[in-house]
Amino acid sequence: DAGVTQSPTHLIKTRGQQVTLRCSPKSGHDTVSWYQQALGQGPQFIFQYYEEEERQRGNFPDRFSGHQFPNYSSELNVNALLLGDSALYLCASSWGGPHSTDTQYFGPGTRLTVL
Amino acid sequence: QQQVKQSPQSLIVQKGGISIINCAYENTAFDYFPWYQQFPGKGPALLIAIRPDVSEKKEGRFTISFNKSAKQFSLHIMDSQPGDSATYFCAGGGTSYGKLTFGQGTILTVHP
């Protein structure tokens, strides 16, 4: 049973560019949450997707957007990259949508470096 | 109101000792409190979680103690091992939120 997978593992971009990160949830899960983890910090919630819609959003600008596909996989898009967007981006999957306290399982993350 | 404060920032323990990490939360709507373990270059992995209807939960060497009135909870690692050296995060979440609000993390080092 595959866990949460993310691609790519590492990514280097320059300021102003756009990036797309991908996530496949754990088998049987239908909810995907994205988190940003800056170096030495705890993960910060970006948004959550359920039934192909954004259900909850953290305190992140509109430059951060996402999508969920019918197979429950998800993408995180970041436009107009800033140096401060450099971080580990984590995808977490769970079952049951935004009002479920089902365990969130995290993927290994994508390390984004903005130069 | 959604902060989770974690202490200490770092902790050094001898092999066989007890590691204790504390967290305090503000949001009384939280009803789910997980602890995650993260190794360098890896994503967080769920260690143990508790809901506020119990004051303690034990799984192997790991125990969560929960004090609802004080809005505090803690992780105790008994018989700490060098392999336990990692960063530990507490978090709060719940049916009103779905998302998890994480503490700042504690870097645990267990010396052999």
JSON list of C-alpha atoms in Angstrom, two decimals:
[
{"chain": "A", "resi": 1, "resn": "ASP", "atom": "CA", "xyz": [0.00, 0.00, 0.00]},
{"chain": "A", "resi": 2, "resn": "ALA", "atom": "CA", "xyz": [1.75, 3.14, -1.23]},
{"chain": "A", "resi": 3, "resn": "GLY", "atom": "CA", "xyz": [1.82, 6.08, 1.11]},
{"chain": "A", "resi": 4, "resn": "VAL", "atom": "CA", "xyz": [1.60, 9.72, 0.11]},
{"chain": "A", "resi": 5, "resn": "THR", "atom": "CA", "xyz": [3.91, 10.51, -2.79]},
{"chain": "A", "resi": 6, "resn": "GLN", "atom": "CA", "xyz": [5.13, 13.90, -3.96]},
{"chain": "A", "resi": 7, "resn": "SER", "atom": "CA", "xyz": [7.04, 15.12, -6.97]},
{"chain": "A", "resi": 8, "resn": "PRO", "atom": "CA", "xyz": [9.51, 16.48, -7.65]},
{"chain": "A", "resi": 9, "resn": "THR", "atom": "CA", "xyz": [11.79, 15.90, -4.65]},
{"chain": "A", "resi": 10, "resn": "HIS", "atom": "CA", "xyz": [13.77, 19.07, -5.17]},
{"chain": "A", "resi": 11, "resn": "LEU", "atom": "CA", "xyz": [13.22, 22.14, -7.31]},
{"chain": "A", "resi": 12, "resn": "ILE", "atom": "CA", "xyz": [15.24, 25.28, -7.95]},
{"chain": "A", "resi": 13, "resn": "LYS", "atom": "CA", "xyz": [13.53, 28.34, -9.42]},
{"chain": "A", "resi": 14, "resn": "THR", "atom": "CA", "xyz": [14.30, 32.02, -9.78]},
{"chain": "A", "resi": 15, "resn": "ARG", "atom": "CA", "xyz": [12.27, 34.94, -8.48]},
{"chain": "A", "resi": 16, "resn": "GLY", "atom": "CA", "xyz": [9.19, 35.69, -10.54]},
{"chain": "A", "resi": 17, "resn": "GLN", "atom": "CA", "xyz": [8.87, 32.21, -11.96]},
{"chain": "A", "resi": 18, "resn": "GLN", "atom": "CA", "xyz": [5.96, 29.86, -11.46]},
{"chain": "A", "resi": 19, "resn": "VAL", "atom": "CA", "xyz": [6.09, 26.34, -10.01]},
{"chain": "A", "resi": 20, "resn": "THR", "atom": "CA", "xyz": [3.77, 23.33, -9.85]},
{"chain": "A", "resi": 21, "resn": "LEU", "atom": "CA", "xyz": [4.11, 20.65, -7.20]},
{"chain": "A", "resi": 22, "resn": "ARG", "atom": "CA", "xyz": [2.26, 17.34, -7.31]},
{"chain": "A", "resi": 23, "resn": "CYS", "atom": "CA", "xyz": [0.84, 14.98, -4.72]},
{"chain": "A", "resi": 24, "resn": "SER", "atom": "CA", "xyz": [-0.78, 11.54, -4.83]},
{"chain": "A", "resi": 25, "resn": "PRO", "atom": "CA", "xyz": [-2.68, 10.66, -1.66]},
{"chain": "A", "resi": 26, "resn": "LYS", "atom": "CA", "xyz": [-2.52, 7.43, 0.26]},
{"chain": "A", "resi": 27, "resn": "SER", "atom": "CA", "xyz": [-4.79, 4.74, -1.12]},
{"chain": "A", "resi": 28, "resn": "GLY", "atom": "CA", "xyz": [-8.35, 5.18, 0.16]},
{"chain": "A", "resi": 29, "resn": "HIS", "atom": "CA", "xyz": [-7.92, 8.84, 1.04]},
{"chain": "A", "resi": 30, "resn": "ASP", "atom": "CA", "xyz": [-10.00, 11.58, -0.57]},
{"chain": "A", "resi": 31, "resn": "THR", "atom": "CA", "xyz": [-8.71, 14.74, 1.11]},
{"chain": "A", "resi": 32, "resn": "VAL", "atom": "CA", "xyz": [-5.45, 16.52, 0.41]},
{"chain": "A", "resi": 33, "resn": "SER", "atom": "CA", "xyz": [-3.95, 19.30, 2.52]},
{"chain": "A", "resi": 34, "resn": "TRP", "atom": "CA", "xyz": [-0.87, 21.34, 1.65]},
{"chain": "A", "resi": 35, "resn": "TYR", "atom": "CA", "xyz": [1.55, 22.78, 4.19]},
{"chain": "A", "resi": 36, "resn": "GLN", "atom": "CA", "xyz": [4.62, 24.99, 3.92]},
{"chain": "A", "resi": 37, "resn": "GLN", "atom": "CA", "xyz": [7.50, 24.26, 6.28]},
{"chain": "A", "resi": 38, "resn": "ALA", "atom": "CA", "xyz": [10.20, 26.90, 6.50]},
{"chain": "A", "resi": 39, "resn": "LEU", "atom": "CA", "xyz": [13.58, 25.83, 7.84]},
{"chain": "A", "resi": 40, "resn": "GLY", "atom": "CA", "xyz": [13.44, 25.28, 11.59]},
{"chain": "A", "resi": 41, "resn": "GLN", "atom": "CA", "xyz": [9.68, 25.89, 11.78]},
{"chain": "A", "resi": 42, "resn": "GLY", "atom": "CA", "xyz": [6.55, 23.83, 12.10]},
{"chain": "A", "resi": 43, "resn": "PRO", "atom": "CA", "xyz": [4.39, 23.21, 9.03]},
{"chain": "A", "resi": 44, "resn": "GLN", "atom": "CA", "xyz": [1.97, 26.03, 8.16]},
{"chain": "A", "resi": 45, "resn": "PHE", "atom": "CA", "xyz": [-1.38, 25.15, 6.58]},
{"chain": "A", "resi": 46, "resn": "ILE", "atom": "CA", "xyz": [-1.84, 26.48, 3.05]},
{"chain": "A", "resi": 47, "resn": "PHE", "atom": "CA", "xyz": [-5.16, 24.94, 1.93]},
{"chain": "A", "resi": 48, "resn": "GLN", "atom": "CA", "xyz": [-7.18, 21.76, 1.77]},
{"chain": "A", "resi": 49, "resn": "TYR", "atom": "CA", "xyz": [-8.94, 20.10, -1.15]},
{"chain": "A", "resi": 50, "resn": "TYR", "atom": "CA", "xyz": [-11.92, 17.77, -0.92]},
{"chain": "A", "resi": 51, "resn": "GLU", "atom": "CA", "xyz": [-14.32, 16.76, -3.67]},
{"chain": "A", "resi": 52, "resn": "GLU", "atom": "CA", "xyz": [-12.19, 18.77, -6.11]},
{"chain": "A", "resi": 53, "resn": "GLU", "atom": "CA", "xyz": [-12.86, 22.03, -4.28]},
{"chain": "A", "resi": 54, "resn": "GLU", "atom": "CA", "xyz": [-10.77, 24.19, -1.98]},
{"chain": "A", "resi": 55, "resn": "ARG", "atom": "CA", "xyz": [-12.46, 23.77, 1.41]},
{"chain": "A", "resi": 56, "resn": "GLN", "atom": "CA", "xyz": [-10.20, 25.65, 3.79]},
{"chain": "A", "resi": 57, "resn": "ARG", "atom": "CA", "xyz": [-7.41, 28.15, 3.32]},
{"chain": "A", "resi": 58, "resn": "GLY", "atom": "CA", "xyz": [-4.68, 29.38, 5.61]},
{"chain": "A", "resi": 59, "resn": "ASN", "atom": "CA", "xyz": [-3.07, 32.80, 5.64]},
{"chain": "A", "resi": 60, "resn": "PHE", "atom": "CA", "xyz": [-1.40, 32.59, 2.24]},
{"chain": "A", "resi": 61, "resn": "PRO", "atom": "CA", "xyz": [-1.74, 35.02, -0.69]},
{"chain": "A", "resi": 62, "resn": "ASP", "atom": "CA", "xyz": [-3.59, 34.28, -3.91]},
{"chain": "A", "resi": 63, "resn": "ARG", "atom": "CA", "xyz": [-0.25, 33.49, -5.57]},
{"chain": "A", "resi": 64, "resn": "PHE", "atom": "CA", "xyz": [-0.77, 30.08, -4.00]},
{"chain": "A", "resi": 65, "resn": "SER", "atom": "CA", "xyz": [-3.42, 28.07, -5.79]},
{"chain": "A", "resi": 66, "resn": "GLY", "atom": "CA", "xyz": [-4.27, 24.45, -6.19]},
{"chain": "A", "resi": 67, "resn": "HIS", "atom": "CA", "xyz": [-6.31, 21.81, -7.84]},
{"chain": "A", "resi": 68, "resn": "GLN", "atom": "CA", "xyz": [-7.65, 18.37, -7.04]},
{"chain": "A", "resi": 69, "resn": "PHE", "atom": "CA", "xyz": [-8.31, 15.83, -9.74]},
{"chain": "A", "resi": 70, "resn": "PRO", "atom": "CA", "xyz": [-11.06, 13.15, -9.88]},
{"chain": "A", "resi": 71, "resn": "ASN", "atom": "CA", "xyz": [-8.52, 10.52, -8.76]},
{"chain": "A", "resi": 72, "resn": "TYR", "atom": "CA", "xyz": [-7.92, 12.65, -5.60]},
{"chain": "A", "resi": 73, "resn": "SER", "atom": "CA", "xyz": [-4.39, 13.65, -6.58]},
{"chain": "A", "resi": 74, "resn": "SER", "atom": "CA", "xyz": [-3.57, 17.32, -6.21]},
{"chain": "A", "resi": 75, "resn": "GLU", "atom": "CA", "xyz": [-1.35, 20.11, -7.47]},
{"chain": "A", "resi": 76, "resn": "LEU", "atom": "CA", "xyz": [-0.02, 23.18, -5.71]},
{"chain": "A", "resi": 77, "resn": "ASN", "atom": "CA", "xyz": [0.83, 26.14, -7.92]},
{"chain": "A", "resi": 78, "resn": "VAL", "atom": "CA", "xyz": [2.82, 29.14, -6.81]},
{"chain": "A", "resi": 79, "resn": "ASN", "atom": "CA", "xyz": [3.08, 32.18, -9.10]},
{"chain": "A", "resi": 80, "resn": "ALA", "atom": "CA", "xyz": [5.49, 35.10, -9.03]},
{"chain": "A", "resi": 81, "resn": "LEU", "atom": "CA", "xyz": [7.91, 33.30, -6.75]},
{"chain": "A", "resi": 82, "resn": "LEU", "atom": "CA", "xyz": [9.60, 35.25, -3.96]},
{"chain": "A", "resi": 83, "resn": "LEU", "atom": "CA", "xyz": [12.77, 34.39, -2.07]},
{"chain": "A", "resi": 84, "resn": "GLY", "atom": "CA", "xyz": [10.58, 33.82, 0.99]},
{"chain": "A", "resi": 85, "resn": "ASP", "atom": "CA", "xyz": [8.76, 31.00, -0.77]},
{"chain": "A", "resi": 86, "resn": "SER", "atom": "CA", "xyz": [11.82, 28.80, -0.31]},
{"chain": "A", "resi": 87, "resn": "ALA", "atom": "CA", "xyz": [10.66, 25.98, 1.94]},
{"chain": "A", "resi": 88, "resn": "LEU", "atom": "CA", "xyz": [9.69, 22.34, 2.18]},
{"chain": "A", "resi": 89, "resn": "TYR", "atom": "CA", "xyz": [6.20, 21.88, 0.78]},
{"chain": "A", "resi": 90, "resn": "LEU", "atom": "CA", "xyz": [4.33, 19.01, 2.37]},
{"chain": "A", "resi": 91, "resn": "CYS", "atom": "CA", "xyz": [1.25, 17.23, 1.17]},
{"chain": "A", "resi": 92, "resn": "ALA", "atom": "CA", "xyz": [-0.92, 15.39, 3.68]},
{"chain": "A", "resi": 93, "resn": "SER", "atom": "CA", "xyz": [-3.77, 13.06, 2.87]},
{"chain": "A", "resi": 94, "resn": "SER", "atom": "CA", "xyz": [-6.70, 11.92, 4.96]},
{"chain": "A", "resi": 95, "resn": "TRP", "atom": "CA", "xyz": [-10.25, 10.68, 4.60]},
{"chain": "A", "resi": 96, "resn": "GLY", "atom": "CA", "xyz": [-13.53, 12.48, 5.03]},
{"chain": "A", "resi": 97, "resn": "GLY", "atom": "CA", "xyz": [-13.05, 16.13, 4.22]},
{"chain": "A", "resi": 98, "resn": "PRO", "atom": "CA", "xyz": [-12.57, 19.25, 6.35]},
{"chain": "A", "resi": 99, "resn": "HIS", "atom": "CA", "xyz": [-14.72, 18.15, 9.27]},
{"chain": "A", "resi": 100, "resn": "SER", "atom": "CA", "xyz": [-13.00, 14.86, 9.80]},
{"chain": "A", "resi": 101, "resn": "THR", "atom": "CA", "xyz": [-10.32, 14.28, 12.38]},
{"chain": "A", "resi": 102, "resn": "ASP", "atom": "CA", "xyz": [-9.00, 11.33, 10.48]},
{"chain": "A", "resi": 103, "resn": "THR", "atom": "CA", "xyz": [-5.24, 11.04, 10.74]},
{"chain": "A", "resi": 104, "resn": "GLN", "atom": "CA", "xyz": [-3.30, 13.12, 8.25]},
{"chain": "A", "resi": 105, "resn": "TYR", "atom": "CA", "xyz": [-0.45, 11.23, 6.63]},
{"chain": "A", "resi": 106, "resn": "PHE", "atom": "CA", "xyz": [2.36, 13.33, 5.22]},
{"chain": "A", "resi": 107, "resn": "GLY", "atom": "CA", "xyz": [4.44, 12.80, 2.15]},
{"chain": "A", "resi": 108, "resn": "PRO", "atom": "CA", "xyz": [8.21, 13.32, 2.03]},
{"chain": "A", "resi": 109, "resn": "GLY", "atom": "CA", "xyz": [7.82, 16.86, 0.72]},
{"chain": "A", "resi": 110, "resn": "THR", "atom": "CA", "xyz": [9.21, 18.91, -2.14]},
{"chain": "A", "resi": 111, "resn": "ARG", "atom": "CA", "xyz": [12.16, 21.14, -1.30]},
{"chain": "A", "resi": 112, "resn": "LEU", "atom": "CA", "xyz": [11.72, 24.41, -3.23]},
{"chain": "A", "resi": 113, "resn": "THR", "atom": "CA", "xyz": [14.63, 26.81, -3.46]},
{"chain": "A", "resi": 114, "resn": "VAL", "atom": "CA", "xyz": [14.03, 30.26, -4.96]},
{"chain": "A", "resi": 115, "resn": "LEU", "atom": "CA", "xyz": [17.14, 32.13, -6.10]},
{"chain": "B", "resi": 1, "resn": "GLN", "atom": "CA", "xyz": [-6.32, 32.19, 19.00]},
{"chain": "B", "resi": 2, "resn": "GLN", "atom": "CA", "xyz": [-5.10, 29.29, 16.93]},
{"chain": "B", "resi": 3, "resn": "GLN", "atom": "CA", "xyz": [-1.54, 29.18, 18.24]},
{"chain": "B", "resi": 4, "resn": "VAL", "atom": "CA", "xyz": [0.12, 26.11, 19.62]},
{"chain": "B", "resi": 5, "resn": "LYS", "atom": "CA", "xyz": [3.18, 26.88, 21.73]},
{"chain": "B", "resi": 6, "resn": "GLN", "atom": "CA", "xyz": [5.80, 24.16, 22.16]},
{"chain": "B", "resi": 7, "resn": "SER", "atom": "CA", "xyz": [8.74, 23.90, 24.54]},
{"chain": "B", "resi": 8, "resn": "PRO", "atom": "CA", "xyz": [11.63, 23.37, 24.83]},
{"chain": "B", "resi": 9, "resn": "GLN", "atom": "CA", "xyz": [13.09, 24.28, 21.44]},
{"chain": "B", "resi": 10, "resn": "SER", "atom": "CA", "xyz": [15.81, 21.68, 21.93]},
{"chain": "B", "resi": 11, "resn": "LEU", "atom": "CA", "xyz": [16.41, 18.84, 24.36]},
{"chain": "B", "resi": 12, "resn": "ILE", "atom": "CA", "xyz": [19.41, 16.64, 25.07]},
{"chain": "B", "resi": 13, "resn": "VAL", "atom": "CA", "xyz": [18.85, 13.37, 26.92]},
{"chain": "B", "resi": 14, "resn": "GLN", "atom": "CA", "xyz": [21.06, 10.43, 27.76]},
{"chain": "B", "resi": 15, "resn": "LYS", "atom": "CA", "xyz": [20.19, 6.99, 26.47]},
{"chain": "B", "resi": 16, "resn": "GLY", "atom": "CA", "xyz": [17.67, 5.37, 28.76]},
{"chain": "B", "resi": 17, "resn": "GLY", "atom": "CA", "xyz": [16.41, 8.68, 30.09]},
{"chain": "B", "resi": 18, "resn": "ILE", "atom": "CA", "xyz": [12.97, 10.28, 29.85]},
{"chain": "B", "resi": 19, "resn": "SER", "atom": "CA", "xyz": [12.30, 12.97, 27.25]},
{"chain": "B", "resi": 20, "resn": "ILE", "atom": "CA", "xyz": [9.47, 15.40, 27.98]},
{"chain": "B", "resi": 21, "resn": "ILE", "atom": "CA", "xyz": [8.09, 17.92, 25.50]},
{"chain": "B", "resi": 22, "resn": "ASN", "atom": "CA", "xyz": [5.29, 20.31, 26.39]},
{"chain": "B", "resi": 23, "resn": "CYS", "atom": "CA", "xyz": [2.64, 22.09, 24.36]},
{"chain": "B", "resi": 24, "resn": "ALA", "atom": "CA", "xyz": [-0.03, 24.67, 25.15]},
{"chain": "B", "resi": 25, "resn": "TYR", "atom": "CA", "xyz": [-2.93, 25.61, 22.93]},
{"chain": "B", "resi": 26, "resn": "GLU", "atom": "CA", "xyz": [-5.35, 28.50, 22.85]},
{"chain": "B", "resi": 27, "resn": "ASN", "atom": "CA", "xyz": [-8.21, 27.33, 20.66]},
{"chain": "B", "resi": 28, "resn": "THR", "atom": "CA", "xyz": [-10.77, 25.53, 22.82]},
{"chain": "B", "resi": 29, "resn": "ALA", "atom": "CA", "xyz": [-12.41, 24.15, 19.66]},
{"chain": "B", "resi": 30, "resn": "PHE", "atom": "CA", "xyz": [-9.45, 21.81, 19.14]},
{"chain": "B", "resi": 31, "resn": "ASP", "atom": "CA", "xyz": [-10.46, 18.23, 19.88]},
{"chain": "B", "resi": 32, "resn": "TYR", "atom": "CA", "xyz": [-7.59, 16.29, 18.36]},
{"chain": "B", "resi": 33, "resn": "PHE", "atom": "CA", "xyz": [-3.96, 16.53, 19.42]},
{"chain": "B", "resi": 34, "resn": "PRO", "atom": "CA", "xyz": [-1.37, 14.54, 17.46]},
{"chain": "B", "resi": 35, "resn": "TRP", "atom": "CA", "xyz": [2.37, 14.35, 17.85]},
{"chain": "B", "resi": 36, "resn": "TYR", "atom": "CA", "xyz": [4.54, 13.99, 14.77]},
{"chain": "B", "resi": 37, "resn": "GLN", "atom": "CA", "xyz": [8.17, 12.86, 14.47]},
{"chain": "B", "resi": 38, "resn": "GLN", "atom": "CA", "xyz": [10.29, 14.22, 11.65]},
{"chain": "B", "resi": 39, "resn": "PHE", "atom": "CA", "xyz": [13.74, 13.10, 10.57]},
{"chain": "B", "resi": 40, "resn": "PRO", "atom": "CA", "xyz": [15.94, 15.34, 8.40]},
{"chain": "B", "resi": 41, "resn": "GLY", "atom": "CA", "xyz": [14.82, 15.36, 4.79]},
{"chain": "B", "resi": 42, "resn": "LYS", "atom": "CA", "xyz": [11.60, 13.47, 5.55]},
{"chain": "B", "resi": 43, "resn": "GLY", "atom": "CA", "xyz": [7.98, 14.40, 6.04]},
{"chain": "B", "resi": 44, "resn": "PRO", "atom": "CA", "xyz": [6.41, 14.31, 9.53]},
{"chain": "B", "resi": 45, "resn": "ALA", "atom": "CA", "xyz": [5.20, 10.87, 10.65]},
{"chain": "B", "resi": 46, "resn": "LEU", "atom": "CA", "xyz": [2.38, 10.42, 13.14]},
{"chain": "B", "resi": 47, "resn": "LEU", "atom": "CA", "xyz": [3.67, 9.13, 16.46]},
{"chain": "B", "resi": 48, "resn": "ILE", "atom": "CA", "xyz": [0.67, 9.18, 18.76]},
{"chain": "B", "resi": 49, "resn": "ALA", "atom": "CA", "xyz": [-2.53, 11.23, 19.12]},
{"chain": "B", "resi": 50, "resn": "ILE", "atom": "CA", "xyz": [-5.08, 11.96, 21.82]},
{"chain": "B", "resi": 51, "resn": "ARG", "atom": "CA", "xyz": [-8.59, 13.33, 22.06]},
{"chain": "B", "resi": 52, "resn": "PRO", "atom": "CA", "xyz": [-9.71, 15.37, 25.09]},
{"chain": "B", "resi": 53, "resn": "ASP", "atom": "CA", "xyz": [-12.05, 12.73, 26.48]},
{"chain": "B", "resi": 54, "resn": "VAL", "atom": "CA", "xyz": [-9.03, 10.98, 28.03]},
{"chain": "B", "resi": 55, "resn": "SER", "atom": "CA", "xyz": [-6.21, 12.38, 30.16]},
{"chain": "B", "resi": 56, "resn": "GLU", "atom": "CA", "xyz": [-3.51, 9.96, 29.09]},
{"chain": "B", "resi": 57, "resn": "LYS", "atom": "CA", "xyz": [-2.68, 7.65, 26.21]},
{"chain": "B", "resi": 58, "resn": "LYS", "atom": "CA", "xyz": [0.23, 5.25, 26.07]},
{"chain": "B", "resi": 59, "resn": "GLU", "atom": "CA", "xyz": [1.68, 3.44, 23.08]},
{"chain": "B", "resi": 60, "resn": "GLY", "atom": "CA", "xyz": [4.87, 1.55, 23.80]},
{"chain": "B", "resi": 61, "resn": "ARG", "atom": "CA", "xyz": [7.50, 3.98, 25.09]},
{"chain": "B", "resi": 62, "resn": "PHE", "atom": "CA", "xyz": [5.42, 7.03, 24.10]},
{"chain": "B", "resi": 63, "resn": "THR", "atom": "CA", "xyz": [2.81, 8.61, 26.38]},
{"chain": "B", "resi": 64, "resn": "ILE", "atom": "CA", "xyz": [0.65, 11.71, 25.92]},
{"chain": "B", "resi": 65, "resn": "SER", "atom": "CA", "xyz": [-0.62, 13.46, 29.02]},
{"chain": "B", "resi": 66, "resn": "PHE", "atom": "CA", "xyz": [-3.52, 15.86, 28.48]},
{"chain": "B", "resi": 67, "resn": "ASN", "atom": "CA", "xyz": [-4.81, 18.59, 30.81]},
{"chain": "B", "resi": 68, "resn": "LYS", "atom": "CA", "xyz": [-7.96, 20.09, 29.33]},
{"chain": "B", "resi": 69, "resn": "SER", "atom": "CA", "xyz": [-8.48, 22.74, 32.00]},
{"chain": "B", "resi": 70, "resn": "ALA", "atom": "CA", "xyz": [-4.93, 24.05, 31.58]},
{"chain": "B", "resi": 71, "resn": "LYS", "atom": "CA", "xyz": [-5.08, 23.64, 27.79]},
{"chain": "B", "resi": 72, "resn": "GLN", "atom": "CA", "xyz": [-1.78, 21.78, 27.87]},
{"chain": "B", "resi": 73, "resn": "PHE", "atom": "CA", "xyz": [-0.51, 18.43, 26.70]},
{"chain": "B", "resi": 74, "resn": "SER", "atom": "CA", "xyz": [2.84, 16.75, 26.75]},
{"chain": "B", "resi": 75, "resn": "LEU", "atom": "CA", "xyz": [4.78, 13.90, 25.18]},
{"chain": "B", "resi": 76, "resn": "HIS", "atom": "CA", "xyz": [6.85, 11.60, 27.34]},
{"chain": "B", "resi": 77, "resn": "ILE", "atom": "CA", "xyz": [9.38, 9.27, 25.73]},
{"chain": "B", "resi": 78, "resn": "MET", "atom": "CA", "xyz": [10.50, 6.59, 28.16]},
{"chain": "B", "resi": 79, "resn": "ASP", "atom": "CA", "xyz": [13.83, 4.78, 27.82]},
{"chain": "B", "resi": 80, "resn": "SER", "atom": "CA", "xyz": [14.95, 7.25, 25.14]},
{"chain": "B", "resi": 81, "resn": "GLN", "atom": "CA", "xyz": [17.15, 5.77, 22.42]},
{"chain": "B", "resi": 82, "resn": "PRO", "atom": "CA", "xyz": [19.60, 7.37, 19.97]},
{"chain": "B", "resi": 83, "resn": "GLY", "atom": "CA", "xyz": [17.19, 6.40, 17.18]},
{"chain": "B", "resi": 84, "resn": "ASP", "atom": "CA", "xyz": [14.63, 8.72, 18.77]},
{"chain": "B", "resi": 85, "resn": "SER", "atom": "CA", "xyz": [16.82, 11.70, 17.85]},
{"chain": "B", "resi": 86, "resn": "ALA", "atom": "CA", "xyz": [14.56, 13.76, 15.60]},
{"chain": "B", "resi": 87, "resn": "THR", "atom": "CA", "xyz": [12.36, 16.85, 15.59]},
{"chain": "B", "resi": 88, "resn": "TYR", "atom": "CA", "xyz": [9.01, 16.47, 17.33]},
{"chain": "B", "resi": 89, "resn": "PHE", "atom": "CA", "xyz": [5.95, 18.56, 16.58]},
{"chain": "B", "resi": 90, "resn": "CYS", "atom": "CA", "xyz": [2.74, 18.81, 18.52]},
{"chain": "B", "resi": 91, "resn": "ALA", "atom": "CA", "xyz": [-0.39, 19.97, 16.76]},
{"chain": "B", "resi": 92, "resn": "GLY", "atom": "CA", "xyz": [-4.02, 20.83, 17.37]},
{"chain": "B", "resi": 93, "resn": "GLY", "atom": "CA", "xyz": [-6.94, 20.14, 15.10]},
{"chain": "B", "resi": 94, "resn": "GLY", "atom": "CA", "xyz": [-10.53, 19.04, 15.12]},
{"chain": "B", "resi": 95, "resn": "THR", "atom": "CA", "xyz": [-13.90, 18.65, 13.53]},
{"chain": "B", "resi": 96, "resn": "SER", "atom": "CA", "xyz": [-14.32, 22.41, 13.28]},
{"chain": "B", "resi": 97, "resn": "TYR", "atom": "CA", "xyz": [-11.04, 22.78, 11.48]},
{"chain": "B", "resi": 98, "resn": "GLY", "atom": "CA", "xyz": [-9.74, 19.71, 9.69]},
{"chain": "B", "resi": 99, "resn": "LYS", "atom": "CA", "xyz": [-6.42, 21.49, 9.24]},
{"chain": "B", "resi": 100, "resn": "LEU", "atom": "CA", "xyz": [-3.67, 21.03, 11.80]},
{"chain": "B", "resi": 101, "resn": "THR", "atom": "CA", "xyz": [-2.00, 23.90, 13.65]},
{"chain": "B", "resi": 102, "resn": "PHE", "atom": "CA", "xyz": [1.55, 22.94, 14.55]},
{"chain": "B", "resi": 103, "resn": "GLY", "atom": "CA", "xyz": [3.91, 23.97, 17.30]},
{"chain": "B", "resi": 104, "resn": "GLN", "atom": "CA", "xyz": [7.38, 25.24, 16.45]},
{"chain": "B", "resi": 105, "resn": "GLY", "atom": "CA", "xyz": [9.06, 21.90, 17.04]},
{"chain": "B", "resi": 106, "resn": "THR", "atom": "CA", "xyz": [11.54, 20.41, 19.51]},
{"chain": "B", "resi": 107, "resn": "ILE", "atom": "CA", "xyz": [14.88, 19.04, 18.37]},
{"chain": "B", "resi": 108, "resn": "LEU", "atom": "CA", "xyz": [15.59, 15.96, 20.51]},
{"chain": "B", "resi": 109, "resn": "THR", "atom": "CA", "xyz": [19.10, 14.56, 20.74]},
{"chain": "B", "resi": 110, "resn": "VAL", "atom": "CA", "xyz": [19.64, 11.30, 22.61]},
{"chain": "B", "resi": 111, "resn": "HIS", "atom": "CA", "xyz": [23.28, 10.63, 23.46]},
{"chain": "B", "resi": 112, "resn": "PRO", "atom": "CA", "xyz": [24.44, 6.99, 23.56]}
]
